[in-house]
Amino acid sequence: MKVVMIGAGYVGLVSGSCFAEFGADVVCVDVVREKIDALNSGVMPIYEPGLDALVARNVAAGRLAFSTDLAAHVGDADLIFLAVGTPTRRGDGHADLKYVYAAAEALAPHLTGYTVIVDKSTVPVGTAREVERIIRQHNPDADFDVASNPEFLREGAAISDFMHPDRVVIGVESERAEAALRALYRPLNLRETPILATNLESAELIKYASNAFLAVKISFINEMSDLCERVGADVQAVAKGMGMDRRIGGKFLHPGPGYGGSCFPKDTLALTRIAQEHGASSRVVSAAIEANAAQKARMIQKIRKALGGSEGGKTVAVLGLAFKPETDDMRDAPALSILPSLMEKGATIRAHDPQAMEAARPLLPDGVGYCDGPYEAAQGADALVLMTEWNAYRNLDLERIGGAMRQRVMVDLRNIYDAETAAKSGFRYSSVGRG
Ligand code: NAD
Ligand code: UGA
């Protein structure tokens, strides 16, 4: 089975490599030459655990290749996946589909024989039909079907999520397209992964509805964490007690500095725009978006309070810049709004992240000090802020880190320590939702 993956980003690269691992012949195509050159010389353009070994193994087996030449590979393909970005369109919050449509236009003239064109990007309802229209317009005689196959992997756990998904969703309109996708995913189906076949519209909406629901869950627990602080409850206990009800489930009930990343912020916004366009309401999702912004603002106040009421002239050590651990992705990371706000009020930032410092540098204001490790970041600091729960920060030598600081103050935005442990090393400790 021959697969072309258009877009060699977090999703395209991981999905393409995993399809190769299943035995398909895969070519990942990207318009960014440096990315393809890097991949062809064995260098990963992103940090994703296990990706380098997976890529190397499948390249060596001759099942995985990288190219900038789309035209050269389209003709051979049985399935062509669109895994390009769908960021927020500037100005109106809709998903920007220009990369999807450009890819559809670029591939159309080169189609030969029956091909399934599959949207893997997260796209608004109706996009697959528009892709079909574009291809038909540019190649009226082409023999093809369109399909929707949204991706549910998380960054940092992308390979295992892809290899062990809760479900595979395929939106199809023809038995032929469904058979091709089922054949490609057969190795997962053999492991009893359910494959849900729906129409195109349902598949497209399942993706947005799933991301929005998870975002709602996070915003819900973040609001509860505020209430916990006010009434003297412990949000960890509240989340645990709620999660024991199997109808609720314990996952995605961890409070923090607000959800970030390349997907929840843009997809929740896009869903409200899709609803608006079709005259439906999306009040719950809108509230989750508002609550997320409020959570970030509340974290800034929390840090200010820990600094004694003002950031002016204070040094803040920040551990973790990426929106979550095990990734170098800085898209919509809470650090991108929290740090500039502290700096505007006169704080000096000394930051560390195990993987994301290079990606963070162009996105954060000049003047952020990038440090070699947590102990260096803590040097002379008035507060230590734990922003991302990297494993490297879970077992810090608090005596050593406190010894490097001007004041022993810790603001733990991920609840990885507790007040008692911190107090033993002389820290004044605050966290999220533990009243
Ligand atoms: P990304 O920005 O990491 O990668 C997109 C890639 O597409 C880039 O390398 C870009 O150069 C390339 N590209 C753009 N136009 C192209 C074209 N015409 N031809 C070839 N390549 C082209 O994006 P991503 O994070 O992989 O996300 C891709 C899609 O998958 C988005 O719709 C996103 O919402 C969705 N998604 C992402 C994740 C995730 O964890 N990142 C998970 C599930 C779904
Ligand atoms: C998320 C979804 O989990 C994936 O299923 C989906 O495929 C992906 O978006 C996407 O569409 O791109 P991802 O953004 O990689 O994956 O990471 P998550 O683990 O979901 O975390 C997202 C944000 O929520 C992070 O900022 C994280 O810190 C935060 N979060 C997550 C919490 O604050 N609390 C939680 O309990 C869980």
XYZ file of C-alpha atoms and ligand atoms in Angstrom:
516
model
C 0.000 0.000 0.000
C 1.491 3.331 -1.044
C 0.865 6.363 1.130
C 1.787 10.012 0.605
C 1.647 12.188 3.729
C 1.470 15.889 2.901
C 2.933 17.865 5.815
C 5.823 16.528 7.896
C 4.934 18.230 11.185
C 3.947 16.717 14.536
C 1.040 14.791 13.020
C 2.317 14.015 9.512
C 5.709 12.831 10.648
C 4.378 10.648 13.447
C 1.447 9.201 11.443
C 3.604 8.654 8.353
C 6.283 6.852 10.366
C 3.667 4.728 12.149
C 1.991 3.748 8.860
C 5.471 2.708 7.618
C 5.853 0.668 10.805
C 2.561 -1.059 9.863
C 4.242 -2.046 6.569
C 2.993 0.644 4.171
C 5.344 2.432 1.757
C 5.237 6.044 2.920
C 6.610 9.275 1.511
C 6.269 12.359 3.726
C 6.220 15.523 1.646
C 6.747 19.012 2.993
C 7.214 22.446 1.431
C 9.943 23.379 3.923
C 13.162 22.158 2.321
C 15.253 22.440 5.504
C 12.832 20.097 7.267
C 13.108 17.484 4.523
C 16.900 17.896 4.274
C 17.171 17.410 8.036
C 14.983 14.302 7.927
C 17.003 12.911 5.030
C 20.137 13.295 7.103
C 18.550 11.618 10.118
C 17.911 14.799 12.139
C 14.400 15.208 13.608
C 12.907 18.681 13.087
C 10.814 18.310 16.274
C 11.310 16.751 19.686
C 8.978 13.799 20.121
C 10.135 10.874 22.287
C 10.976 7.756 20.253
C 10.511 9.429 16.876
C 14.175 9.311 15.823
C 14.395 5.544 16.326
C 11.052 4.908 14.597
C 12.082 7.010 11.601
C 15.551 5.472 11.382
C 14.150 1.926 11.502
C 11.618 2.511 8.745
C 13.973 4.505 6.527
C 16.499 1.671 6.821
C 13.782 -0.842 5.895
C 13.037 1.199 2.752
C 9.447 1.910 3.777
C 9.794 5.594 4.694
C 11.162 8.474 2.622
C 11.031 12.274 2.687
C 10.661 14.634 -0.227
C 9.713 18.140 -1.290
C 8.570 16.868 -4.687
C 4.848 16.206 -4.369
C 4.298 15.743 -8.104
C 6.803 12.869 -8.216
C 4.889 10.775 -5.668
C 1.174 11.493 -6.093
C 0.723 9.273 -9.133
C 1.845 6.126 -7.288
C -0.210 6.703 -4.150
C -3.203 4.639 -3.030
C -3.914 7.072 -0.207
C -2.846 10.703 0.141
C -3.146 12.252 3.600
C -3.406 15.975 4.210
C -1.636 16.678 7.525
C -0.879 20.356 7.090
C -1.492 23.035 9.713
C -4.927 24.600 10.287
C -4.056 27.524 12.577
C -6.468 30.216 13.701
C -7.189 32.605 10.839
C -6.022 36.067 11.731
C -8.848 38.380 12.721
C -11.872 36.114 12.969
C -11.015 32.940 14.899
C -11.983 30.551 12.089
C -9.618 27.735 11.148
C -7.361 28.906 8.334
C -7.702 26.350 5.553
C -5.271 27.884 3.090
C -2.671 25.135 3.556
C -5.275 22.385 3.119
C -6.666 23.924 -0.049
C -3.191 24.665 -1.447
C -2.198 21.024 -0.929
C -5.420 19.808 -2.612
C -4.750 22.079 -5.576
C -1.117 20.987 -5.799
C -1.857 17.269 -5.810
C -4.868 17.331 -8.156
C -3.154 17.420 -11.559
C -0.880 14.477 -10.705
C -3.512 11.915 -9.711
C -3.463 8.694 -11.716
C -5.556 5.616 -10.976
C -7.950 5.382 -8.028
C -6.752 7.389 -5.006
C -8.265 8.202 -1.622
C -7.562 11.740 -0.431
C -7.775 11.774 3.358
C -8.039 14.837 5.602
C -6.017 14.166 8.736
C -5.729 17.835 9.642
C -8.358 19.128 12.065
C -10.787 20.873 9.738
C -14.259 22.426 9.973
C -17.297 20.531 8.806
C -17.569 20.739 5.034
C -13.838 20.829 4.321
C -13.639 17.333 2.806
C -16.383 18.286 0.349
C -14.518 21.483 -0.527
C -11.307 19.487 -1.051
C -13.293 17.233 -3.384
C -14.574 20.251 -5.301
C -11.083 21.740 -5.649
C -9.598 18.497 -6.950
C -12.483 17.970 -9.356
C -12.070 21.535 -10.627
C -8.357 21.019 -11.311
C -8.647 17.481 -12.647
C -12.197 16.715 -13.826
C -11.306 13.154 -14.904
C -9.527 12.054 -11.744
C -10.692 8.805 -10.122
C -10.748 9.565 -6.389
C -12.741 9.695 -3.169
C -12.285 12.026 -0.250
C -12.307 10.830 3.368
C -11.853 12.300 6.832
C -9.580 10.594 9.333
C -9.052 12.963 12.268
C -6.047 12.381 14.485
C -6.276 12.148 18.279
C -2.601 11.792 19.290
C -1.102 14.000 22.002
C 2.318 15.555 21.660
C 4.906 13.970 23.910
C 3.074 10.639 23.743
C 2.363 10.746 20.028
C 3.769 7.392 18.956
C 2.105 5.345 21.664
C -1.159 7.278 21.168
C -1.022 6.492 17.450
C -0.159 2.853 18.016
C -2.722 2.335 20.811
C -5.617 4.680 20.104
C -8.983 4.430 21.866
C -10.566 4.510 18.417
C -9.924 5.287 14.773
C -12.548 7.488 13.131
C -13.047 7.383 9.392
C -15.525 9.585 7.587
C -16.281 8.071 4.188
C -18.839 8.129 1.444
C -17.803 5.114 -0.598
C -17.173 1.478 0.243
C -13.963 1.635 -1.761
C -12.517 4.443 0.366
C -13.641 2.704 3.554
C -11.963 -0.549 2.446
C -8.695 1.276 1.670
C -8.612 2.959 5.089
C -9.592 -0.213 6.920
C -6.782 -2.065 5.118
C -4.258 0.591 6.134
C -5.365 0.467 9.786
C -5.660 -3.330 9.816
C -2.697 -3.827 12.210
C -4.572 -1.742 14.812
C -7.857 -3.487 14.168
C -6.110 -6.825 14.760
C -5.351 -5.476 18.244
C -9.066 -4.802 18.619
C -8.928 -1.023 18.193
C -12.467 -0.022 17.232
C -12.761 1.616 13.827
C -15.775 3.900 13.652
C -16.989 4.666 10.141
C -19.261 7.694 9.792
C -20.175 10.216 7.147
C -17.736 13.029 6.382
C -19.504 15.648 8.497
C -19.672 13.494 11.618
C -15.990 12.554 11.414
C -15.004 16.202 11.049
C -17.159 17.192 14.010
C -16.045 14.286 16.247
C -12.556 15.790 16.268
C -13.640 19.291 17.319
C -16.194 17.977 19.796
C -13.579 15.719 21.432
C -10.978 18.463 21.817
C -13.579 20.941 23.045
C -14.938 18.464 25.591
C -11.447 17.859 26.998
C -10.860 21.618 27.154
C -14.168 22.007 29.018
C -13.054 19.363 31.519
C -9.791 21.223 32.164
C -11.498 24.611 32.485
C -14.041 23.056 34.836
C -11.390 21.749 37.204
C -9.444 25.000 36.943
C -12.540 26.906 38.099
C -13.051 24.368 40.873
C -9.438 24.945 41.919
C -10.226 28.625 42.486
C -13.240 27.684 44.582
C -11.143 25.121 46.509
C -8.649 27.826 47.441
C -11.442 30.052 48.728
C -13.209 27.392 50.805
C -10.190 25.464 52.078
C -10.725 22.334 49.948
C -8.026 20.389 48.087
C -8.636 20.199 44.346
C -6.575 17.009 44.077
C -9.006 15.290 46.437
C -12.002 16.832 44.681
C -10.753 15.648 41.258
C -10.022 12.210 42.637
C -13.439 11.936 44.209
C -15.138 13.091 41.022
C -13.036 10.827 38.831
C -14.006 7.730 40.800
C -17.417 8.080 39.239
C -16.878 6.194 36.000
C -19.368 8.446 34.234
C -16.956 11.332 34.888
C -13.548 9.628 34.748
C -10.375 10.911 36.384
C -8.476 11.961 33.259
C -8.030 15.583 32.240
C -8.971 16.838 35.683
C -5.517 18.179 36.565
C -5.600 21.879 37.385
C -2.807 24.029 36.007
C -1.974 27.382 34.460
C -4.611 26.911 31.734
C -4.546 24.657 28.710
C -2.229 25.603 25.867
C -0.728 23.936 22.835
C -1.329 23.889 19.134
C -4.833 22.473 19.378
C -7.174 23.160 22.315
C -6.948 26.962 22.053
C -7.421 27.076 18.289
C -9.930 24.223 18.057
C -12.237 25.510 20.804
C -12.280 28.896 19.087
C -12.875 27.336 15.660
C -15.765 25.259 17.043
C -17.511 28.384 18.294
C -17.105 29.889 14.821
C -18.466 26.746 13.115
C -21.484 26.826 15.436
C -22.002 30.544 14.791
C -21.817 30.036 11.037
C -24.559 27.429 11.246
C -26.771 29.335 13.668
C -26.108 26.975 16.607
C -25.027 28.013 20.089
C -21.749 26.942 21.728
C -22.089 28.528 25.159
C -20.329 25.764 27.059
C -17.247 25.907 24.844
C -17.213 29.724 24.932
C -17.276 29.566 28.731
C -14.338 27.132 28.724
C -12.350 29.565 26.555
C -13.148 32.452 28.914
C -12.313 30.390 31.978
C -8.971 29.448 30.407
C -8.020 33.092 29.893
C -9.107 33.834 33.469
C -6.983 30.968 34.758
C -3.844 32.395 33.152
C -4.634 35.821 34.632
C -5.193 34.211 38.039
C -1.756 32.567 37.824
C -0.146 35.965 37.263
C -1.893 37.273 40.383
C -0.770 34.207 42.299
C 2.863 34.839 41.348
C 2.524 38.531 42.198
C 1.100 37.670 45.605
C 3.940 35.218 46.272
C 6.406 37.999 45.427
C 4.887 40.136 48.153
C 2.454 42.111 45.998
C 4.702 43.451 43.245
C 6.974 42.109 40.511
C 9.059 45.301 40.321
C 12.760 44.608 40.818
C 12.152 40.906 41.510
C 13.811 37.941 39.812
C 11.619 34.988 38.908
C 13.043 31.579 38.047
C 10.695 29.784 35.639
C 10.967 26.042 35.198
C 9.277 24.826 32.014
C 8.288 26.869 28.983
C 6.586 24.323 26.693
C 2.789 23.945 27.028
C 3.293 20.441 28.429
C 6.234 18.109 29.125
C 7.999 15.961 26.535
C 7.604 18.425 23.700
C 9.453 21.428 22.302
C 6.186 22.909 21.027
C 5.617 26.459 22.280
C 2.352 27.126 20.431
C -0.056 28.890 22.823
C 2.016 27.853 25.854
C 0.801 29.583 29.050
C 4.398 30.843 29.488
C 3.892 33.048 26.417
C 1.275 35.166 28.186
C 2.409 34.824 31.808
C 6.103 35.729 31.344
C 5.625 38.928 29.294
C 3.067 40.117 31.814
C 5.500 39.620 34.735
C 8.242 41.358 32.764
C 6.002 44.336 31.946
C 5.583 44.876 35.671
C 9.336 44.894 36.185
C 10.287 41.260 36.865
C 13.500 39.716 35.556
C 13.023 36.176 34.236
C 15.567 33.364 34.432
C 14.087 30.396 32.553
C 14.867 26.779 31.838
C 13.158 24.119 29.725
C 14.724 20.769 28.808
C 13.671 21.015 25.126
C 11.753 24.174 24.283
C 14.247 27.020 24.878
C 15.208 27.330 21.208
C 11.552 27.464 20.127
C 10.707 29.874 22.973
C 13.443 32.425 22.265
C 11.822 34.162 19.257
C 8.400 34.136 20.941
C 9.328 35.631 24.317
C 10.469 39.225 24.928
C 14.185 40.024 24.729
C 15.728 40.014 28.150
C 14.592 36.558 29.284
C 17.649 34.772 30.655
C 17.922 31.194 29.364
C 19.701 28.946 31.842
C 21.446 25.593 31.631
C 19.371 23.927 34.322
C 16.973 24.514 37.218
C 19.748 25.281 39.712
C 21.254 27.922 37.458
C 17.795 29.436 36.859
C 17.239 29.701 40.617
C 20.406 31.773 41.148
C 19.435 34.988 43.002
C 15.698 34.430 42.387
C 12.943 35.795 44.600
C 10.533 33.048 43.506
C 10.652 29.723 41.702
C 7.694 29.139 39.364
C 7.018 25.586 38.187
C 5.258 26.118 34.891
C 5.566 22.709 33.163
C 5.677 19.327 34.890
C 8.794 17.889 33.212
C 10.091 14.818 35.055
C 13.395 16.647 35.532
C 11.623 19.050 37.925
C 9.814 16.447 40.005
C 12.697 15.599 42.273
C 14.654 18.793 42.731
C 17.118 19.095 45.580
C 15.123 21.792 47.379
C 17.934 22.559 49.822
C 20.308 23.227 46.958
C 17.813 25.220 44.943
C 16.723 27.240 47.988
C 20.375 27.930 48.798
C 20.812 29.530 45.370
C 17.772 31.812 45.759
C 17.433 35.238 47.326
C 14.120 34.190 48.887
C 12.736 30.692 49.328
C 9.395 31.100 47.565
C 7.850 28.461 45.318
C 4.783 28.836 43.082
C 3.920 25.380 41.866
C 1.465 25.772 38.979
C 1.358 21.996 38.381
C 0.985 20.769 41.966
C 4.032 18.497 41.780
C 5.263 19.313 45.300
C 3.344 19.800 48.531
C 3.447 22.471 51.197
C 4.932 20.153 53.821
C 7.890 19.011 51.699
C 8.554 22.567 50.566
C 8.309 23.915 54.139
C 10.952 21.405 55.309
C 13.407 23.242 53.061
C 12.190 26.618 54.267
C 10.018 27.447 51.255
C 6.902 29.544 51.326
C 4.789 27.448 48.967
C 1.707 28.094 46.884
C 0.031 25.817 44.348
C -3.225 25.552 42.421
C -6.454 24.739 44.230
C -5.069 23.479 47.495
C -6.698 25.814 49.955
P 2.732 21.395 12.015
O 2.707 22.858 11.838
O 3.672 20.775 12.975
O 2.998 20.692 10.596
C 2.363 21.060 9.419
C 3.373 20.865 8.277
O 2.705 21.032 7.023
C 4.524 21.863 8.287
O 5.758 21.160 8.295
C 4.336 22.646 6.993
O 5.556 23.057 6.408
C 3.635 21.634 6.130
N 2.900 22.183 4.973
C 2.103 23.280 4.918
N 1.599 23.405 3.672
C 2.071 22.376 2.934
C 1.896 21.950 1.597
N 1.107 22.618 0.742
N 2.535 20.848 1.177
C 3.343 20.159 2.033
N 3.540 20.503 3.307
C 2.907 21.589 3.755
O 1.230 20.994 12.361
P 0.735 19.744 13.237
O 0.848 20.052 14.671
O 1.339 18.503 12.689
O -0.827 19.769 12.889
C -1.313 19.389 11.624
C -2.818 19.223 11.721
O -3.129 18.139 12.602
C -3.566 20.427 12.293
O -4.818 20.525 11.664
C -3.743 20.075 13.752
O -4.874 20.714 14.323
C -3.973 18.589 13.666
N -3.608 17.834 14.888
C -2.444 18.149 15.551
C -2.074 17.405 16.664
C -0.827 17.731 17.444
O -0.652 17.159 18.520
N 0.045 18.612 16.978
C -2.866 16.316 17.073
C -4.028 16.025 16.352
C -4.381 16.791 15.246
C -4.608 17.410 22.647
C -5.523 16.178 22.802
O -5.265 15.552 24.063
C -5.286 15.169 21.684
O -6.215 14.097 21.793
C -5.488 15.884 20.349
O -5.201 15.008 19.276
C -4.564 17.084 20.277
O -4.829 17.979 21.373
C -4.765 17.845 19.018
O -5.849 17.880 18.468
O -3.760 18.417 18.624
P -2.048 17.950 23.168
O -2.449 19.373 22.922
O -0.835 17.426 22.511
O -3.256 16.965 22.777
O -1.796 17.766 24.734
P -2.720 17.475 26.017
O -2.041 16.446 26.816
O -4.128 17.245 25.663
O -2.604 18.854 26.804
C -3.163 20.043 26.295
C -3.078 21.141 27.339
O -3.967 20.884 28.410
C -1.690 21.281 27.987
O -1.402 22.645 28.165
C -1.831 20.574 29.320
O -0.956 21.035 30.294
C -3.273 20.911 29.645
N -3.906 19.939 30.565
C -4.140 18.678 30.164
C -4.286 20.358 31.842
O -4.072 21.521 32.223
N -4.904 19.458 32.660
C -5.161 18.181 32.276
O -5.749 17.428 33.082
C -4.769 17.776 31.002
